[in-house]
């Protein structure tokens, strides 16, 4: 029998091609891999959806840094600057923005391709490993950020347990992940683009995120939608790799008719993600 890892109710029922907890709504793919995310998935091909198969791309960096700036402003209202760890740091765009704002930045990245590119800039401050296996100092980081990461793990519990260990007293964890109760999820049902059972193994909603954090002695400080800055070229790369019956043709069409400068204008979009910021309780 499948146990819900959030509320421990023993009822996970079929929903689309997933399992959903009938008590709290937490969802997971039906056949989870036993291990943490396998690095085999995160090859250069994975980053093709970013338009970055070969090397860094200045237009992607500019765009990703706008989203980073939004998140960092929220974090800086709640946490004094100090060591910051980006879990799944990819090419280090978030780290670059954080560094420029005065944070002491570190990254963990499972993809050898992305980690090697990030290391050119940040050297030993980038650990090429899975988060669960990585050797990290305890009670050290003022902030641990996981943006578009936790949904790639088969079970959130060891991820949050490890986060709790490495965060400094009163440090904060920042999580951005698809929200199954977002407007886009409710409108699109099984066709929601975030439903991608090979890569996204678990799915939260605001209530299950709050519960998962509280289960690990975190106090929720902020919970809300998380915009991402995107441009047409990037959306086109995304929807070419992750084909969607409605969006792929629309975006392909817009890219064909829009002049290049228009295709590179970054706009904040709500893509159905939630943002949770939580502080470690005194324990
Ligand atoms: Zn549950």
Short mmCIF file of C-alpha atoms and ligand atoms in Angstrom, two decimals:
data_model
loop_
_atom_site.label_atom_id
_atom_site.label_comp_id
_atom_site.label_asym_id
_atom_site.label_seq_id
_atom_site.Cartn_x
_atom_site.Cartn_y
_atom_site.Cartn_z
CA UNK A 1 0.00 0.00 0.00
CA UNK A 2 1.19 3.49 -0.78
CA UNK A 3 1.65 5.86 2.14
CA UNK A 4 1.38 9.62 1.71
CA UNK A 5 4.74 11.07 2.83
CA UNK A 6 3.09 14.28 4.04
CA UNK A 7 0.11 13.29 6.17
CA UNK A 8 0.78 9.53 6.48
CA UNK A 9 -2.76 8.66 5.45
CA UNK A 10 -2.73 5.32 3.70
CA UNK A 11 -4.81 6.28 0.73
CA UNK A 12 -3.14 7.28 -2.50
CA UNK A 13 -5.59 6.99 -5.38
CA UNK A 14 -5.21 7.21 -9.14
CA UNK A 15 -5.41 10.72 -10.56
CA UNK A 16 -4.53 11.11 -14.26
CA UNK A 17 -1.35 9.01 -14.55
CA UNK A 18 -0.36 9.78 -10.93
CA UNK A 19 -1.29 8.90 -7.37
CA UNK A 20 -2.97 11.55 -5.19
CA UNK A 21 -3.50 11.47 -1.45
CA UNK A 22 -7.24 11.51 -0.77
CA UNK A 23 -6.59 13.35 2.50
CA UNK A 24 -4.17 16.18 1.60
CA UNK A 25 -3.91 16.15 -2.20
CA UNK A 26 -0.14 15.48 -2.37
CA UNK A 27 0.64 13.78 -5.69
CA UNK A 28 3.42 11.53 -6.95
CA UNK A 29 4.21 9.49 -10.03
CA UNK A 30 3.09 5.88 -9.81
CA UNK A 31 6.46 4.27 -10.29
CA UNK A 32 9.03 6.25 -8.37
CA UNK A 33 12.71 5.50 -8.82
CA UNK A 34 14.22 4.22 -5.57
CA UNK A 35 17.07 6.71 -5.54
CA UNK A 36 17.38 10.49 -5.52
CA UNK A 37 17.37 12.08 -9.01
CA UNK A 38 19.67 10.11 -11.28
CA UNK A 39 22.28 12.22 -13.02
CA UNK A 40 21.55 10.25 -16.20
CA UNK A 41 18.50 12.46 -16.83
CA UNK A 42 20.33 15.79 -16.56
CA UNK A 43 22.50 15.65 -19.65
CA UNK A 44 23.08 18.52 -22.10
CA UNK A 45 19.85 17.38 -23.75
CA UNK A 46 17.94 18.26 -20.59
CA UNK A 47 19.14 21.85 -20.90
CA UNK A 48 18.00 22.02 -24.52
CA UNK A 49 14.66 23.17 -23.09
CA UNK A 50 16.58 26.25 -21.85
CA UNK A 51 17.99 26.93 -25.31
CA UNK A 52 21.41 26.06 -23.78
CA UNK A 53 22.67 22.81 -25.19
CA UNK A 54 26.25 23.84 -25.77
CA UNK A 55 27.31 26.76 -23.59
CA UNK A 56 26.10 29.75 -21.65
CA UNK A 57 23.56 31.99 -23.32
CA UNK A 58 23.56 35.70 -22.31
CA UNK A 59 19.87 36.14 -23.08
CA UNK A 60 18.95 33.20 -20.80
CA UNK A 61 21.23 34.60 -18.10
CA UNK A 62 19.61 38.05 -18.28
CA UNK A 63 16.18 36.46 -17.98
CA UNK A 64 17.06 34.05 -15.14
CA UNK A 65 18.67 36.87 -13.17
CA UNK A 66 15.42 38.86 -13.22
CA UNK A 67 13.63 35.95 -11.54
CA UNK A 68 16.56 35.62 -9.12
CA UNK A 69 16.31 39.33 -8.24
CA UNK A 70 12.61 38.93 -7.41
CA UNK A 71 13.35 35.99 -5.09
CA UNK A 72 16.37 37.62 -3.45
CA UNK A 73 14.40 40.75 -2.58
CA UNK A 74 11.84 38.56 -0.77
CA UNK A 75 14.62 36.63 1.01
CA UNK A 76 16.52 39.76 2.03
CA UNK A 77 13.44 41.09 3.85
CA UNK A 78 13.59 38.03 6.12
CA UNK A 79 17.21 36.84 6.39
CA UNK A 80 20.54 38.59 7.03
CA UNK A 81 23.05 38.09 4.20
CA UNK A 82 25.60 35.32 4.63
CA UNK A 83 26.30 31.87 3.15
CA UNK A 84 23.64 30.86 0.61
CA UNK A 85 23.30 27.46 -1.04
CA UNK A 86 21.47 27.01 -4.35
CA UNK A 87 20.43 23.35 -4.67
CA UNK A 88 20.31 22.47 -8.35
CA UNK A 89 22.23 25.62 -9.26
CA UNK A 90 22.52 24.66 -12.96
CA UNK A 91 24.81 27.21 -14.64
CA UNK A 92 24.92 29.51 -11.58
CA UNK A 93 22.73 32.37 -12.79
CA UNK A 94 21.00 32.67 -9.42
CA UNK A 95 24.39 32.56 -7.68
CA UNK A 96 25.67 35.37 -9.88
CA UNK A 97 22.79 37.63 -8.96
CA UNK A 98 23.08 36.71 -5.25
CA UNK A 99 26.86 37.28 -5.29
CA UNK A 100 26.39 40.73 -6.81
CA UNK A 101 23.96 41.55 -3.99
CA UNK A 102 26.50 40.60 -1.31
CA UNK A 103 25.73 36.92 -0.54
CA UNK A 104 28.46 34.31 -0.03
CA UNK A 105 27.32 31.80 -2.65
CA UNK A 106 27.57 28.00 -2.97
CA UNK A 107 25.90 25.55 -5.32
CA UNK A 108 25.13 21.84 -5.65
CA UNK A 109 24.50 20.49 -9.13
CA UNK A 110 23.95 16.90 -10.22
CA UNK A 111 24.46 17.49 -13.95
CA UNK A 112 28.15 17.20 -14.88
CA UNK A 113 27.53 19.41 -17.90
CA UNK A 114 25.98 22.27 -15.90
CA UNK A 115 28.31 21.85 -12.89
CA UNK A 116 31.38 22.09 -15.12
CA UNK A 117 30.15 25.32 -16.67
CA UNK A 118 29.31 26.77 -13.23
CA UNK A 119 32.74 25.71 -11.92
CA UNK A 120 34.51 27.79 -14.55
CA UNK A 121 33.18 30.79 -12.68
CA UNK A 122 32.81 29.58 -9.08
CA UNK A 123 35.41 26.81 -8.76
CA UNK A 124 35.20 24.72 -5.60
CA UNK A 125 32.07 26.50 -4.41
CA UNK A 126 30.13 24.31 -6.83
CA UNK A 127 29.72 20.73 -5.63
CA UNK A 128 29.02 18.26 -8.42
CA UNK A 129 26.86 15.68 -6.64
CA UNK A 130 23.29 14.88 -5.72
CA UNK A 131 22.05 17.03 -2.84
CA UNK A 132 21.42 14.01 -0.61
CA UNK A 133 24.92 12.62 -1.14
CA UNK A 134 26.82 15.94 -1.04
CA UNK A 135 29.11 16.60 1.92
CA UNK A 136 27.86 19.92 3.31
CA UNK A 137 28.67 21.71 6.58
CA UNK A 138 26.02 21.57 9.33
CA UNK A 139 24.25 24.70 10.66
CA UNK A 140 26.08 26.83 8.14
CA UNK A 141 23.86 28.31 5.43
CA UNK A 142 21.67 31.34 6.14
CA UNK A 143 19.60 30.39 3.10
CA UNK A 144 19.04 27.16 1.22
CA UNK A 145 17.14 27.75 -2.00
CA UNK A 146 15.51 25.03 -4.10
CA UNK A 147 13.91 26.49 -7.19
CA UNK A 148 12.32 23.93 -9.54
CA UNK A 149 14.16 21.17 -7.68
CA UNK A 150 12.17 19.41 -4.96
CA UNK A 151 9.70 17.97 -7.49
CA UNK A 152 12.59 15.98 -9.02
CA UNK A 153 13.08 13.92 -5.84
CA UNK A 154 11.02 10.78 -5.17
CA UNK A 155 10.41 11.70 -1.50
CA UNK A 156 10.49 15.19 0.06
CA UNK A 157 11.31 13.95 3.57
CA UNK A 158 15.08 13.27 3.28
CA UNK A 159 15.46 16.51 1.30
CA UNK A 160 13.90 18.61 4.06
CA UNK A 161 15.71 16.66 6.79
CA UNK A 162 19.06 17.40 5.15
CA UNK A 163 18.08 21.04 4.63
CA UNK A 164 17.27 21.35 8.31
CA UNK A 165 20.73 19.99 9.22
CA UNK A 166 22.74 22.38 7.08
CA UNK A 167 20.78 25.58 7.79
CA UNK A 168 22.05 27.95 10.46
CA UNK A 169 19.85 28.68 13.51
CA UNK A 170 16.92 30.80 12.27
CA UNK A 171 18.09 30.37 8.67
CA UNK A 172 15.50 30.14 5.91
CA UNK A 173 14.61 27.65 3.23
CA UNK A 174 13.14 28.92 -0.03
CA UNK A 175 11.19 26.54 -2.26
CA UNK A 176 9.73 27.16 -5.71
CA UNK A 177 7.77 24.21 -7.13
CA UNK A 178 4.67 23.53 -9.25
CA UNK A 179 1.39 24.10 -7.37
CA UNK A 180 -1.39 21.62 -8.24
CA UNK A 181 -3.93 24.13 -6.95
CA UNK A 182 -2.70 26.99 -9.13
CA UNK A 183 -5.12 28.52 -11.62
CA UNK A 184 -3.24 27.02 -14.57
CA UNK A 185 -3.41 23.53 -13.02
CA UNK A 186 -7.11 23.83 -12.29
CA UNK A 187 -7.87 25.12 -15.80
CA UNK A 188 -5.73 22.60 -17.69
CA UNK A 189 -6.27 19.42 -15.69
CA UNK A 190 -4.20 16.52 -17.04
CA UNK A 191 -2.75 18.77 -19.77
CA UNK A 192 -0.99 21.04 -17.26
CA UNK A 193 2.56 21.41 -18.64
CA UNK A 194 4.13 20.71 -15.22
CA UNK A 195 2.71 17.18 -15.27
CA UNK A 196 5.81 15.40 -16.53
CA UNK A 197 6.01 12.05 -14.71
CA UNK A 198 9.55 11.19 -15.85
CA UNK A 199 11.12 14.33 -14.38
CA UNK A 200 8.60 15.69 -11.87
CA UNK A 201 8.08 12.88 -9.38
CA UNK A 202 6.15 14.70 -6.60
CA UNK A 203 3.63 17.56 -6.60
CA UNK A 204 2.67 19.97 -3.84
CA UNK A 205 -0.18 22.36 -3.16
CA UNK A 206 -0.03 25.18 -0.57
CA UNK A 207 -1.40 22.99 2.25
CA UNK A 208 0.96 20.06 1.67
CA UNK A 209 3.94 22.40 1.37
CA UNK A 210 3.07 24.00 4.72
CA UNK A 211 2.64 20.56 6.33
CA UNK A 212 5.87 19.18 4.86
CA UNK A 213 7.80 22.17 6.22
CA UNK A 214 6.16 22.00 9.65
CA UNK A 215 6.88 18.26 9.84
CA UNK A 216 10.56 19.23 9.69
CA UNK A 217 10.45 22.04 12.27
CA UNK A 218 10.20 24.89 9.81
CA UNK A 219 7.82 27.78 10.42
CA UNK A 220 6.19 29.08 7.25
CA UNK A 221 6.85 32.81 6.73
CA UNK A 222 5.56 33.35 3.19
CA UNK A 223 3.49 31.37 0.74
CA UNK A 224 2.33 32.72 -2.59
CA UNK A 225 2.64 32.53 -6.36
CA UNK A 226 6.12 32.71 -7.88
CA UNK A 227 6.46 34.56 -11.18
CA UNK A 228 9.18 33.68 -13.69
CA UNK A 229 10.61 36.13 -16.16
CA UNK A 230 10.46 34.63 -19.65
CA UNK A 231 10.76 35.66 -23.27
CA UNK A 232 9.35 34.16 -26.45
CA UNK A 233 12.60 32.50 -27.51
CA UNK A 234 12.86 30.71 -24.16
CA UNK A 235 9.21 29.68 -24.14
CA UNK A 236 9.72 28.34 -27.65
CA UNK A 237 12.68 26.20 -26.51
CA UNK A 238 10.63 24.91 -23.57
CA UNK A 239 7.55 24.01 -25.57
CA UNK A 240 9.57 22.49 -28.40
CA UNK A 241 11.20 20.00 -26.01
CA UNK A 242 8.12 19.54 -23.79
CA UNK A 243 5.46 19.45 -26.49
CA UNK A 244 1.99 20.59 -25.48
CA UNK A 245 -1.05 20.23 -27.79
CA UNK A 246 -2.19 23.82 -27.27
CA UNK A 247 0.86 25.89 -26.31
CA UNK A 248 3.49 24.47 -28.67
CA UNK A 249 1.67 25.55 -31.88
CA UNK A 250 0.78 28.98 -30.43
CA UNK A 251 4.34 29.74 -29.30
CA UNK A 252 5.85 28.40 -32.56
CA UNK A 253 3.53 30.72 -34.45
CA UNK A 254 4.34 33.78 -32.31
CA UNK A 255 8.08 33.16 -32.69
CA UNK A 256 7.68 33.05 -36.47
CA UNK A 257 5.85 36.37 -36.70
CA UNK A 258 7.61 38.38 -33.95
CA UNK A 259 10.75 40.39 -34.81
CA UNK A 260 13.89 39.33 -32.88
CA UNK A 261 13.92 42.27 -30.38
CA UNK A 262 10.35 41.44 -29.38
CA UNK A 263 11.27 37.77 -28.90
CA UNK A 264 13.85 38.77 -26.30
CA UNK A 265 11.68 40.98 -24.09
CA UNK A 266 11.42 39.38 -20.63
CA UNK A 267 8.02 39.48 -18.97
CA UNK A 268 6.98 38.07 -15.57
CA UNK A 269 4.60 35.16 -16.02
CA UNK A 270 2.74 33.06 -13.49
CA UNK A 271 3.49 29.52 -14.61
CA UNK A 272 1.62 27.76 -11.79
CA UNK A 273 4.50 27.72 -9.29
CA UNK A 274 4.29 28.37 -5.58
CA UNK A 275 6.92 30.14 -3.50
CA UNK A 276 7.38 29.09 0.11
CA UNK A 277 9.81 30.71 2.54
CA UNK A 278 10.18 29.11 5.96
CA UNK A 279 12.43 29.66 8.97
CA UNK A 280 14.02 26.95 11.07
CA UNK A 281 12.43 26.87 14.51
CA UNK A 282 14.57 26.93 17.64
CA UNK A 283 14.88 23.29 18.54
ZN1 LIG B 1 -1.57 13.08 2.34
#
